[in-house]
């Protein structure tokens, strides 16, 4: 990470959008399912948020708020051609989540995205991200975002997806 303070200045970042199909490798190859955002949500990331691995909170269809880890970038191990935002929610959901609305609040940065010599090494790194995030997200300074009003809003299509929050919180932006 070249400039961590710059990244932190882009946080917290709130995003909301419909879950789309990725390459399906998360569930099948890694055993770590991820929910992918469409391009317009990725394009709304502030430029301070460089590629890398982040942590925060997430909800599906305004349901319970769970911890999450997120990869933002090109997935060097798989040599993707487009930047993606892939969220792994620390909760077991029944069935797939395509078409559902994912809200995330990204609160912290873990590490740069990396290439790995093997799939096992990538999986081990993601498992460590999950256990690091699990602990960090219990800190009171982070927990305030789990209870943020952003997660309490009822879903109202356009307003939430590309709008502003009542209290000045930008959706697909930061406070
Ligand atoms: C917490 C986390 C960390 C990740 N770290 C890396 C990484 O360092 N390098 C990489 O190539 N991919 C990384 N990934 C991305 C996975 O390779 C990606 O989620 C997987 O390929 C599934 O993509 P798909 O849903 O498009 O199939 C990470 C994913 C998560 C959730």
PDB file of N, CA and C in Angstrom, residues 51-155:
ATOM      1  N   UNK A  51      -7.097  -0.426  -5.112  1.00  0.00           N
ATOM      2  CA  UNK A  51      -7.385  -1.854  -5.074  1.00  0.00           C
ATOM      3  C   UNK A  51      -6.816  -2.440  -3.785  1.00  0.00           C
ATOM      4  N   UNK A  52      -7.441  -3.484  -3.290  1.00  0.00           N
ATOM      5  CA  UNK A  52      -6.966  -4.106  -2.055  1.00  0.00           C
ATOM      6  C   UNK A  52      -8.088  -4.845  -1.357  1.00  0.00           C
ATOM      7  N   UNK A  53      -7.764  -5.331  -0.158  1.00  0.00           N
ATOM      8  CA  UNK A  53      -8.723  -6.116   0.616  1.00  0.00           C
ATOM      9  C   UNK A  53      -9.190  -5.272   1.801  1.00  0.00           C
ATOM     10  N   UNK A  54     -10.500  -5.165   1.954  1.00  0.00           N
ATOM     11  CA  UNK A  54     -11.123  -4.283   2.938  1.00  0.00           C
ATOM     12  C   UNK A  54     -12.060  -5.096   3.839  1.00  0.00           C
ATOM     13  N   UNK A  55     -12.521  -4.466   4.919  1.00  0.00           N
ATOM     14  CA  UNK A  55     -13.504  -5.115   5.796  1.00  0.00           C
ATOM     15  C   UNK A  55     -14.575  -4.116   6.196  1.00  0.00           C
ATOM     16  N   UNK A  56     -15.706  -4.647   6.609  1.00  0.00           N
ATOM     17  CA  UNK A  56     -16.815  -3.768   6.998  1.00  0.00           C
ATOM     18  C   UNK A  56     -18.042  -4.585   7.338  1.00  0.00           C
ATOM     19  N   UNK A  57     -19.201  -3.994   7.078  1.00  0.00           N
ATOM     20  CA  UNK A  57     -20.482  -4.637   7.402  1.00  0.00           C
ATOM     21  C   UNK A  57     -21.358  -4.696   6.149  1.00  0.00           C
ATOM     22  N   UNK A  58     -22.286  -5.648   6.137  1.00  0.00           N
ATOM     23  CA  UNK A  58     -23.127  -5.833   4.952  1.00  0.00           C
ATOM     24  C   UNK A  58     -24.508  -6.324   5.347  1.00  0.00           C
ATOM     25  N   UNK A  59     -25.490  -5.965   4.537  1.00  0.00           N
ATOM     26  CA  UNK A  59     -26.834  -6.547   4.710  1.00  0.00           C
ATOM     27  C   UNK A  59     -27.397  -6.925   3.349  1.00  0.00           C
ATOM     28  N   UNK A  60     -28.326  -7.874   3.372  1.00  0.00           N
ATOM     29  CA  UNK A  60     -29.047  -8.286   2.163  1.00  0.00           C
ATOM     30  C   UNK A  60     -30.501  -7.881   2.333  1.00  0.00           C
ATOM     31  N   UNK A  61     -31.021  -7.139   1.340  1.00  0.00           N
ATOM     32  CA  UNK A  61     -32.426  -6.709   1.351  1.00  0.00           C
ATOM     33  C   UNK A  61     -32.821  -6.065   2.682  1.00  0.00           C
ATOM     34  N   UNK A  62     -31.927  -5.257   3.220  1.00  0.00           N
ATOM     35  CA  UNK A  62     -32.167  -4.542   4.484  1.00  0.00           C
ATOM     36  C   UNK A  62     -32.372  -5.477   5.678  1.00  0.00           C
ATOM     37  N   UNK A  63     -31.863  -6.698   5.567  1.00  0.00           N
ATOM     38  CA  UNK A  63     -31.975  -7.642   6.686  1.00  0.00           C
ATOM     39  C   UNK A  63     -30.879  -7.389   7.714  1.00  0.00           C
ATOM     40  N   UNK A  64     -30.611  -8.433   8.501  1.00  0.00           N
ATOM     41  CA  UNK A  64     -29.615  -8.334   9.575  1.00  0.00           C
ATOM     42  C   UNK A  64     -28.256  -7.869   9.030  1.00  0.00           C
ATOM     43  N   UNK A  65     -27.544  -7.077   9.825  1.00  0.00           N
ATOM     44  CA  UNK A  65     -26.231  -6.582   9.399  1.00  0.00           C
ATOM     45  C   UNK A  65     -25.152  -7.560   9.877  1.00  0.00           C
ATOM     46  N   UNK A  66     -24.336  -8.020   8.928  1.00  0.00           N
ATOM     47  CA  UNK A  66     -23.276  -8.989   9.227  1.00  0.00           C
ATOM     48  C   UNK A  66     -21.911  -8.371   8.937  1.00  0.00           C
ATOM     49  N   UNK A  67     -20.879  -9.019   9.473  1.00  0.00           N
ATOM     50  CA  UNK A  67     -19.509  -8.623   9.128  1.00  0.00           C
ATOM     51  C   UNK A  67     -19.209  -9.088   7.704  1.00  0.00           C
ATOM     52  N   UNK A  68     -18.277  -8.384   7.050  1.00  0.00           N
ATOM     53  CA  UNK A  68     -17.901  -8.815   5.702  1.00  0.00           C
ATOM     54  C   UNK A  68     -16.433  -8.500   5.422  1.00  0.00           C
ATOM     55  N   UNK A  69     -15.862  -9.173   4.437  1.00  0.00           N
ATOM     56  CA  UNK A  69     -14.570  -8.798   3.853  1.00  0.00           C
ATOM     57  C   UNK A  69     -14.815  -8.567   2.367  1.00  0.00           C
ATOM     58  N   UNK A  70     -14.044  -7.643   1.801  1.00  0.00           N
ATOM     59  CA  UNK A  70     -14.271  -7.322   0.394  1.00  0.00           C
ATOM     60  C   UNK A  70     -12.950  -7.202  -0.364  1.00  0.00           C
ATOM     61  N   UNK A  71     -12.945  -7.762  -1.553  1.00  0.00           N
ATOM     62  CA  UNK A  71     -11.805  -7.602  -2.445  1.00  0.00           C
ATOM     63  C   UNK A  71     -12.184  -6.573  -3.500  1.00  0.00           C
ATOM     64  N   UNK A  72     -11.368  -5.536  -3.618  1.00  0.00           N
ATOM     65  CA  UNK A  72     -11.581  -4.533  -4.674  1.00  0.00           C
ATOM     66  C   UNK A  72     -10.391  -4.627  -5.613  1.00  0.00           C
ATOM     67  N   UNK A  73     -10.646  -4.975  -6.872  1.00  0.00           N
ATOM     68  CA  UNK A  73      -9.506  -5.008  -7.791  1.00  0.00           C
ATOM     69  C   UNK A  73      -9.658  -5.972  -8.935  1.00  0.00           C
ATOM     70  N   UNK A  74      -8.521  -6.439  -9.390  1.00  0.00           N
ATOM     71  CA  UNK A  74      -8.451  -7.198 -10.641  1.00  0.00           C
ATOM     72  C   UNK A  74      -8.234  -8.699 -10.412  1.00  0.00           C
ATOM     73  N   UNK A  75      -8.189  -9.125  -9.159  1.00  0.00           N
ATOM     74  CA  UNK A  75      -7.925 -10.540  -8.826  1.00  0.00           C
ATOM     75  C   UNK A  75      -6.702 -11.075  -9.592  1.00  0.00           C
ATOM     76  N   UNK A  76      -5.493 -10.585  -9.245  1.00  0.00           N
ATOM     77  CA  UNK A  76      -4.305 -10.954 -10.030  1.00  0.00           C
ATOM     78  C   UNK A  76      -4.126 -12.463 -10.216  1.00  0.00           C
ATOM     79  N   UNK A  77      -4.582 -13.267  -9.242  1.00  0.00           N
ATOM     80  CA  UNK A  77      -4.424 -14.715  -9.392  1.00  0.00           C
ATOM     81  C   UNK A  77      -5.205 -15.214 -10.603  1.00  0.00           C
ATOM     82  N   UNK A  78      -6.351 -14.589 -10.882  1.00  0.00           N
ATOM     83  CA  UNK A  78      -7.199 -15.029 -12.003  1.00  0.00           C
ATOM     84  C   UNK A  78      -7.059 -14.120 -13.230  1.00  0.00           C
ATOM     85  N   UNK A  79      -6.233 -13.075 -13.104  1.00  0.00           N
ATOM     86  CA  UNK A  79      -5.960 -12.139 -14.213  1.00  0.00           C
ATOM     87  C   UNK A  79      -7.244 -11.579 -14.835  1.00  0.00           C
ATOM     88  N   UNK A  80      -8.145 -11.086 -13.984  1.00  0.00           N
ATOM     89  CA  UNK A  80      -9.377 -10.471 -14.511  1.00  0.00           C
ATOM     90  C   UNK A  80      -9.047  -9.236 -15.343  1.00  0.00           C
ATOM     91  N   UNK A  81      -9.952  -8.906 -16.261  1.00  0.00           N
ATOM     92  CA  UNK A  81      -9.727  -7.744 -17.137  1.00  0.00           C
ATOM     93  C   UNK A  81     -10.403  -6.484 -16.575  1.00  0.00           C
ATOM     94  N   UNK A  82     -11.380  -6.653 -15.677  1.00  0.00           N
ATOM     95  CA  UNK A  82     -12.111  -5.499 -15.144  1.00  0.00           C
ATOM     96  C   UNK A  82     -12.051  -5.492 -13.632  1.00  0.00           C
ATOM     97  N   UNK A  83     -12.069  -4.277 -13.093  1.00  0.00           N
ATOM     98  CA  UNK A  83     -12.070  -4.126 -11.638  1.00  0.00           C
ATOM     99  C   UNK A  83     -13.408  -4.611 -11.081  1.00  0.00           C
ATOM    100  N   UNK A  84     -13.361  -5.304  -9.960  1.00  0.00           N
ATOM    101  CA  UNK A  84     -14.608  -5.764  -9.348  1.00  0.00           C
ATOM    102  C   UNK A  84     -14.602  -5.459  -7.854  1.00  0.00           C
ATOM    103  N   UNK A  85     -15.805  -5.474  -7.271  1.00  0.00           N
ATOM    104  CA  UNK A  85     -15.983  -5.364  -5.811  1.00  0.00           C
ATOM    105  C   UNK A  85     -16.675  -6.651  -5.396  1.00  0.00           C
ATOM    106  N   UNK A  86     -15.960  -7.512  -4.676  1.00  0.00           N
ATOM    107  CA  UNK A  86     -16.514  -8.823  -4.305  1.00  0.00           C
ATOM    108  C   UNK A  86     -16.593  -8.932  -2.795  1.00  0.00           C
ATOM    109  N   UNK A  87     -17.801  -9.151  -2.311  1.00  0.00           N
ATOM    110  CA  UNK A  87     -18.038  -9.172  -0.861  1.00  0.00           C
ATOM    111  C   UNK A  87     -18.270 -10.595  -0.379  1.00  0.00           C
ATOM    112  N   UNK A  88     -17.507 -10.994   0.623  1.00  0.00           N
ATOM    113  CA  UNK A  88     -17.800 -12.266   1.300  1.00  0.00           C
ATOM    114  C   UNK A  88     -18.416 -11.910   2.648  1.00  0.00           C
ATOM    115  N   UNK A  89     -19.680 -12.305   2.831  1.00  0.00           N
ATOM    116  CA  UNK A  89     -20.392 -11.994   4.071  1.00  0.00           C
ATOM    117  C   UNK A  89     -20.161 -13.119   5.067  1.00  0.00           C
ATOM    118  N   UNK A  90     -19.840 -12.747   6.314  1.00  0.00           N
ATOM    119  CA  UNK A  90     -19.541 -13.758   7.339  1.00  0.00           C
ATOM    120  C   UNK A  90     -20.850 -14.310   7.920  1.00  0.00           C
ATOM    121  N   UNK A  91     -21.574 -14.993   7.074  1.00  0.00           N
ATOM    122  CA  UNK A  91     -22.862 -15.567   7.456  1.00  0.00           C
ATOM    123  C   UNK A  91     -23.214 -16.624   6.410  1.00  0.00           C
ATOM    124  N   UNK A  92     -23.854 -17.700   6.842  1.00  0.00           N
ATOM    125  CA  UNK A  92     -24.281 -18.715   5.873  1.00  0.00           C
ATOM    126  C   UNK A  92     -25.675 -18.402   5.367  1.00  0.00           C
ATOM    127  N   UNK A  93     -25.772 -18.089   4.085  1.00  0.00           N
ATOM    128  CA  UNK A  93     -27.088 -17.851   3.491  1.00  0.00           C
ATOM    129  C   UNK A  93     -27.533 -19.117   2.774  1.00  0.00           C
ATOM    130  N   UNK A  94     -28.829 -19.338   2.776  1.00  0.00           N
ATOM    131  CA  UNK A  94     -29.370 -20.474   2.037  1.00  0.00           C
ATOM    132  C   UNK A  94     -29.530 -20.046   0.577  1.00  0.00           C
ATOM    133  N   UNK A  95     -29.025 -20.823  -0.350  1.00  0.00           N
ATOM    134  CA  UNK A  95     -29.223 -20.524  -1.775  1.00  0.00           C
ATOM    135  C   UNK A  95     -28.355 -19.363  -2.240  1.00  0.00           C
ATOM    136  N   UNK A  96     -28.504 -19.010  -3.527  1.00  0.00           N
ATOM    137  CA  UNK A  96     -27.671 -17.915  -4.030  1.00  0.00           C
ATOM    138  C   UNK A  96     -28.380 -16.570  -3.852  1.00  0.00           C
ATOM    139  N   UNK A  97     -27.607 -15.507  -4.004  1.00  0.00           N
ATOM    140  CA  UNK A  97     -28.109 -14.169  -3.667  1.00  0.00           C
ATOM    141  C   UNK A  97     -28.275 -13.281  -4.900  1.00  0.00           C
ATOM    142  N   UNK A  98     -28.179 -13.862  -6.082  1.00  0.00           N
ATOM    143  CA  UNK A  98     -28.285 -13.048  -7.292  1.00  0.00           C
ATOM    144  C   UNK A  98     -29.613 -12.294  -7.325  1.00  0.00           C
ATOM    145  N   UNK A  99     -29.547 -11.017  -7.696  1.00  0.00           N
ATOM    146  CA  UNK A  99     -30.755 -10.203  -7.807  1.00  0.00           C
ATOM    147  C   UNK A  99     -31.142  -9.507  -6.513  1.00  0.00           C
ATOM    148  N   UNK A 100     -30.586  -9.943  -5.397  1.00  0.00           N
ATOM    149  CA  UNK A 100     -30.903  -9.297  -4.119  1.00  0.00           C
ATOM    150  C   UNK A 100     -30.072  -8.021  -3.954  1.00  0.00           C
ATOM    151  N   UNK A 101     -30.536  -7.157  -3.036  1.00  0.00           N
ATOM    152  CA  UNK A 101     -29.848  -5.876  -2.827  1.00  0.00           C
ATOM    153  C   UNK A 101     -28.820  -6.012  -1.702  1.00  0.00           C
ATOM    154  N   UNK A 102     -27.590  -5.707  -2.052  1.00  0.00           N
ATOM    155  CA  UNK A 102     -26.479  -5.759  -1.084  1.00  0.00           C
ATOM    156  C   UNK A 102     -26.111  -4.338  -0.682  1.00  0.00           C
ATOM    157  N   UNK A 103     -26.155  -4.090   0.624  1.00  0.00           N
ATOM    158  CA  UNK A 103     -25.643  -2.817   1.148  1.00  0.00           C
ATOM    159  C   UNK A 103     -24.345  -3.117   1.879  1.00  0.00           C
ATOM    160  N   UNK A 104     -23.343  -2.302   1.677  1.00  0.00           N
ATOM    161  CA  UNK A 104     -22.095  -2.467   2.448  1.00  0.00           C
ATOM    162  C   UNK A 104     -21.631  -1.123   2.988  1.00  0.00           C
ATOM    163  N   UNK A 105     -21.008  -1.208   4.137  1.00  0.00           N
ATOM    164  CA  UNK A 105     -20.269  -0.071   4.672  1.00  0.00           C
ATOM    165  C   UNK A 105     -18.837  -0.572   4.854  1.00  0.00           C
ATOM    166  N   UNK A 106     -17.927  -0.032   4.050  1.00  0.00           N
ATOM    167  CA  UNK A 106     -16.516  -0.436   4.136  1.00  0.00           C
ATOM    168  C   UNK A 106     -15.853   0.469   5.170  1.00  0.00           C
ATOM    169  N   UNK A 107     -15.287  -0.151   6.205  1.00  0.00           N
ATOM    170  CA  UNK A 107     -14.735   0.692   7.289  1.00  0.00           C
ATOM    171  C   UNK A 107     -13.216   0.651   7.396  1.00  0.00           C
ATOM    172  N   UNK A 108     -12.578  -0.394   6.864  1.00  0.00           N
ATOM    173  CA  UNK A 108     -11.117  -0.461   7.040  1.00  0.00           C
ATOM    174  C   UNK A 108     -10.433  -1.247   5.940  1.00  0.00           C
ATOM    175  N   UNK A 109      -9.110  -1.061   5.896  1.00  0.00           N
ATOM    176  CA  UNK A 109      -8.265  -1.673   4.863  1.00  0.00           C
ATOM    177  C   UNK A 109      -7.401  -2.758   5.503  1.00  0.00           C
ATOM    178  N   UNK A 110      -7.286  -3.909   4.843  1.00  0.00           N
ATOM    179  CA  UNK A 110      -6.465  -4.996   5.389  1.00  0.00           C
ATOM    180  C   UNK A 110      -5.110  -5.135   4.702  1.00  0.00           C
ATOM    181  N   UNK A 111      -5.105  -5.193   3.358  1.00  0.00           N
ATOM    182  CA  UNK A 111      -3.849  -5.487   2.646  1.00  0.00           C
ATOM    183  C   UNK A 111      -4.038  -5.252   1.149  1.00  0.00           C
ATOM    184  N   UNK A 112      -2.906  -5.164   0.413  1.00  0.00           N
ATOM    185  CA  UNK A 112      -3.044  -5.070  -1.050  1.00  0.00           C
ATOM    186  C   UNK A 112      -3.471  -6.413  -1.633  1.00  0.00           C
ATOM    187  N   UNK A 113      -4.073  -6.426  -2.794  1.00  0.00           N
ATOM    188  CA  UNK A 113      -4.369  -7.705  -3.448  1.00  0.00           C
ATOM    189  C   UNK A 113      -3.062  -8.261  -4.019  1.00  0.00           C
ATOM    190  N   UNK A 114      -2.942  -9.575  -4.012  1.00  0.00           N
ATOM    191  CA  UNK A 114      -1.665 -10.193  -4.392  1.00  0.00           C
ATOM    192  C   UNK A 114      -1.885 -11.347  -5.348  1.00  0.00           C
ATOM    193  N   UNK A 115      -0.786 -11.742  -6.004  1.00  0.00           N
ATOM    194  CA  UNK A 115      -0.822 -12.991  -6.752  1.00  0.00           C
ATOM    195  C   UNK A 115      -0.304 -14.102  -5.836  1.00  0.00           C
ATOM    196  N   UNK A 116      -0.658 -15.320  -6.097  1.00  0.00           N
ATOM    197  CA  UNK A 116      -0.236 -16.438  -5.251  1.00  0.00           C
ATOM    198  C   UNK A 116       0.245 -17.582  -6.124  1.00  0.00           C
ATOM    199  N   UNK A 117       1.110 -18.446  -5.531  1.00  0.00           N
ATOM    200  CA  UNK A 117       1.662 -19.580  -6.283  1.00  0.00           C
ATOM    201  C   UNK A 117       0.643 -20.694  -6.461  1.00  0.00           C
ATOM    202  N   UNK A 118      -0.357 -20.724  -5.601  1.00  0.00           N
ATOM    203  CA  UNK A 118      -1.338 -21.813  -5.688  1.00  0.00           C
ATOM    204  C   UNK A 118      -2.686 -21.322  -5.190  1.00  0.00           C
ATOM    205  N   UNK A 119      -3.718 -22.072  -5.566  1.00  0.00           N
ATOM    206  CA  UNK A 119      -5.075 -21.772  -5.105  1.00  0.00           C
ATOM    207  C   UNK A 119      -5.147 -21.886  -3.581  1.00  0.00           C
ATOM    208  N   UNK A 120      -4.411 -22.875  -3.037  1.00  0.00           N
ATOM    209  CA  UNK A 120      -4.421 -23.098  -1.576  1.00  0.00           C
ATOM    210  C   UNK A 120      -3.882 -21.861  -0.854  1.00  0.00           C
ATOM    211  N   UNK A 121      -2.819 -21.259  -1.425  1.00  0.00           N
ATOM    212  CA  UNK A 121      -2.219 -20.073  -0.788  1.00  0.00           C
ATOM    213  C   UNK A 121      -3.206 -18.898  -0.816  1.00  0.00           C
ATOM    214  N   UNK A 122      -3.957 -18.763  -1.925  1.00  0.00           N
ATOM    215  CA  UNK A 122      -4.982 -17.713  -2.011  1.00  0.00           C
ATOM    216  C   UNK A 122      -6.067 -17.960  -0.964  1.00  0.00           C
ATOM    217  N   UNK A 123      -6.503 -19.204  -0.857  1.00  0.00           N
ATOM    218  CA  UNK A 123      -7.557 -19.549   0.111  1.00  0.00           C
ATOM    219  C   UNK A 123      -7.075 -19.266   1.543  1.00  0.00           C
ATOM    220  N   UNK A 124      -5.809 -19.640   1.843  1.00  0.00           N
ATOM    221  CA  UNK A 124      -5.269 -19.386   3.193  1.00  0.00           C
ATOM    222  C   UNK A 124      -5.248 -17.888   3.494  1.00  0.00           C
ATOM    223  N   UNK A 125      -4.862 -17.080   2.482  1.00  0.00           N
ATOM    224  CA  UNK A 125      -4.797 -15.623   2.687  1.00  0.00           C
ATOM    225  C   UNK A 125      -6.198 -15.078   2.968  1.00  0.00           C
ATOM    226  N   UNK A 126      -7.195 -15.568   2.226  1.00  0.00           N
ATOM    227  CA  UNK A 126      -8.568 -15.076   2.432  1.00  0.00           C
ATOM    228  C   UNK A 126      -9.076 -15.497   3.811  1.00  0.00           C
ATOM    229  N   UNK A 127      -8.715 -16.718   4.233  1.00  0.00           N
ATOM    230  CA  UNK A 127      -9.149 -17.176   5.570  1.00  0.00           C
ATOM    231  C   UNK A 127      -8.539 -16.305   6.662  1.00  0.00           C
ATOM    232  N   UNK A 128      -7.289 -15.883   6.452  1.00  0.00           N
ATOM    233  CA  UNK A 128      -6.651 -14.987   7.437  1.00  0.00           C
ATOM    234  C   UNK A 128      -7.350 -13.616   7.422  1.00  0.00           C
ATOM    235  N   UNK A 129      -7.695 -13.124   6.217  1.00  0.00           N
ATOM    236  CA  UNK A 129      -8.439 -11.854   6.129  1.00  0.00           C
ATOM    237  C   UNK A 129      -9.722 -11.955   6.948  1.00  0.00           C
ATOM    238  N   UNK A 130     -10.408 -13.097   6.808  1.00  0.00           N
ATOM    239  CA  UNK A 130     -11.692 -13.280   7.505  1.00  0.00           C
ATOM    240  C   UNK A 130     -11.483 -13.244   9.017  1.00  0.00           C
ATOM    241  N   UNK A 131     -10.427 -13.938   9.498  1.00  0.00           N
ATOM    242  CA  UNK A 131     -10.244 -13.959  10.948  1.00  0.00           C
ATOM    243  C   UNK A 131      -9.751 -12.609  11.462  1.00  0.00           C
ATOM    244  N   UNK A 132      -8.928 -11.884  10.666  1.00  0.00           N
ATOM    245  CA  UNK A 132      -8.512 -10.531  11.076  1.00  0.00           C
ATOM    246  C   UNK A 132      -9.730  -9.601  11.148  1.00  0.00           C
ATOM    247  N   UNK A 133     -10.585  -9.667  10.100  1.00  0.00           N
ATOM    248  CA  UNK A 133     -11.751  -8.779  10.045  1.00  0.00           C
ATOM    249  C   UNK A 133     -12.715  -9.089  11.191  1.00  0.00           C
ATOM    250  N   UNK A 134     -12.893 -10.370  11.447  1.00  0.00           N
ATOM    251  CA  UNK A 134     -13.792 -10.812  12.521  1.00  0.00           C
ATOM    252  C   UNK A 134     -13.469 -10.080  13.825  1.00  0.00           C
ATOM    253  N   UNK A 135     -12.157  -9.970  14.135  1.00  0.00           N
ATOM    254  CA  UNK A 135     -11.745  -9.305  15.389  1.00  0.00           C
ATOM    255  C   UNK A 135     -11.877  -7.786  15.268  1.00  0.00           C
ATOM    256  N   UNK A 136     -11.367  -7.233  14.172  1.00  0.00           N
ATOM    257  CA  UNK A 136     -11.382  -5.763  14.015  1.00  0.00           C
ATOM    258  C   UNK A 136     -12.795  -5.200  14.054  1.00  0.00           C
ATOM    259  N   UNK A 137     -13.749  -5.978  13.546  1.00  0.00           N
ATOM    260  CA  UNK A 137     -15.123  -5.477  13.456  1.00  0.00           C
ATOM    261  C   UNK A 137     -15.861  -5.513  14.784  1.00  0.00           C
ATOM    262  N   UNK A 138     -15.199  -6.049  15.836  1.00  0.00           N
ATOM    263  CA  UNK A 138     -15.769  -5.973  17.183  1.00  0.00           C
ATOM    264  C   UNK A 138     -15.325  -4.710  17.912  1.00  0.00           C
ATOM    265  N   UNK A 139     -14.381  -3.946  17.330  1.00  0.00           N
ATOM    266  CA  UNK A 139     -13.932  -2.699  17.974  1.00  0.00           C
ATOM    267  C   UNK A 139     -15.064  -1.678  17.984  1.00  0.00           C
ATOM    268  N   UNK A 140     -15.237  -0.982  19.123  1.00  0.00           N
ATOM    269  CA  UNK A 140     -16.328  -0.005  19.212  1.00  0.00           C
ATOM    270  C   UNK A 140     -16.290   1.040  18.105  1.00  0.00           C
ATOM    271  N   UNK A 141     -15.076   1.459  17.686  1.00  0.00           N
ATOM    272  CA  UNK A 141     -15.028   2.509  16.645  1.00  0.00           C
ATOM    273  C   UNK A 141     -15.588   1.998  15.327  1.00  0.00           C
ATOM    274  N   UNK A 142     -15.532   0.681  15.111  1.00  0.00           N
ATOM    275  CA  UNK A 142     -16.127   0.104  13.906  1.00  0.00           C
ATOM    276  C   UNK A 142     -17.602  -0.236  14.118  1.00  0.00           C
ATOM    277  N   UNK A 143     -17.930  -0.709  15.331  1.00  0.00           N
ATOM    278  CA  UNK A 143     -19.310  -1.156  15.600  1.00  0.00           C
ATOM    279  C   UNK A 143     -20.351  -0.056  15.395  1.00  0.00           C
ATOM    280  N   UNK A 144     -19.940   1.207  15.542  1.00  0.00           N
ATOM    281  CA  UNK A 144     -20.886   2.309  15.303  1.00  0.00           C
ATOM    282  C   UNK A 144     -21.479   2.218  13.883  1.00  0.00           C
ATOM    283  N   UNK A 145     -20.706   1.651  12.948  1.00  0.00           N
ATOM    284  CA  UNK A 145     -21.196   1.575  11.569  1.00  0.00           C
ATOM    285  C   UNK A 145     -22.144   0.398  11.355  1.00  0.00           C
ATOM    286  N   UNK A 146     -22.024  -0.610  12.215  1.00  0.00           N
ATOM    287  CA  UNK A 146     -22.974  -1.730  12.121  1.00  0.00           C
ATOM    288  C   UNK A 146     -24.388  -1.227  12.412  1.00  0.00           C
ATOM    289  N   UNK A 147     -24.470  -0.248  13.297  1.00  0.00           N
ATOM    290  CA  UNK A 147     -25.771   0.294  13.705  1.00  0.00           C
ATOM    291  C   UNK A 147     -26.139   1.553  12.941  1.00  0.00           C
ATOM    292  N   UNK A 148     -25.431   1.842  11.878  1.00  0.00           N
ATOM    293  CA  UNK A 148     -25.652   3.099  11.141  1.00  0.00           C
ATOM    294  C   UNK A 148     -27.035   3.131  10.491  1.00  0.00           C
ATOM    295  N   UNK A 149     -27.561   4.332  10.439  1.00  0.00           N
ATOM    296  CA  UNK A 149     -28.898   4.534   9.853  1.00  0.00           C
ATOM    297  C   UNK A 149     -28.991   4.009   8.412  1.00  0.00           C
ATOM    298  N   UNK A 150     -27.866   4.049   7.713  1.00  0.00           N
ATOM    299  CA  UNK A 150     -27.797   3.538   6.345  1.00  0.00           C
ATOM    300  C   UNK A 150     -28.415   2.135   6.223  1.00  0.00           C
ATOM    301  N   UNK A 151     -28.173   1.301   7.236  1.00  0.00           N
ATOM    302  CA  UNK A 151     -28.683  -0.074   7.192  1.00  0.00           C
ATOM    303  C   UNK A 151     -30.155  -0.153   7.585  1.00  0.00           C
ATOM    304  N   UNK A 152     -30.702   0.943   8.125  1.00  0.00           N
ATOM    305  CA  UNK A 152     -32.094   0.892   8.608  1.00  0.00           C
ATOM    306  C   UNK A 152     -33.085   1.402   7.573  1.00  0.00           C
ATOM    307  N   UNK A 153     -32.581   2.160   6.597  1.00  0.00           N
ATOM    308  CA  UNK A 153     -33.465   2.698   5.553  1.00  0.00           C
ATOM    309  C   UNK A 153     -34.228   1.578   4.847  1.00  0.00           C
ATOM    310  N   UNK A 154     -35.486   1.841   4.522  1.00  0.00           N
ATOM    311  CA  UNK A 154     -36.176   0.857   3.708  1.00  0.00           C
ATOM    312  C   UNK A 154     -35.699   1.016   2.265  1.00  0.00           C
ATOM    313  N   UNK A 155     -35.771  -0.068   1.528  1.00  0.00           N
ATOM    314  CA  UNK A 155     -35.273  -0.010   0.157  1.00  0.00           C
ATOM    315  C   UNK A 155     -36.228   0.797  -0.711  1.00  0.00           C
TER     316      UNK A 155
END
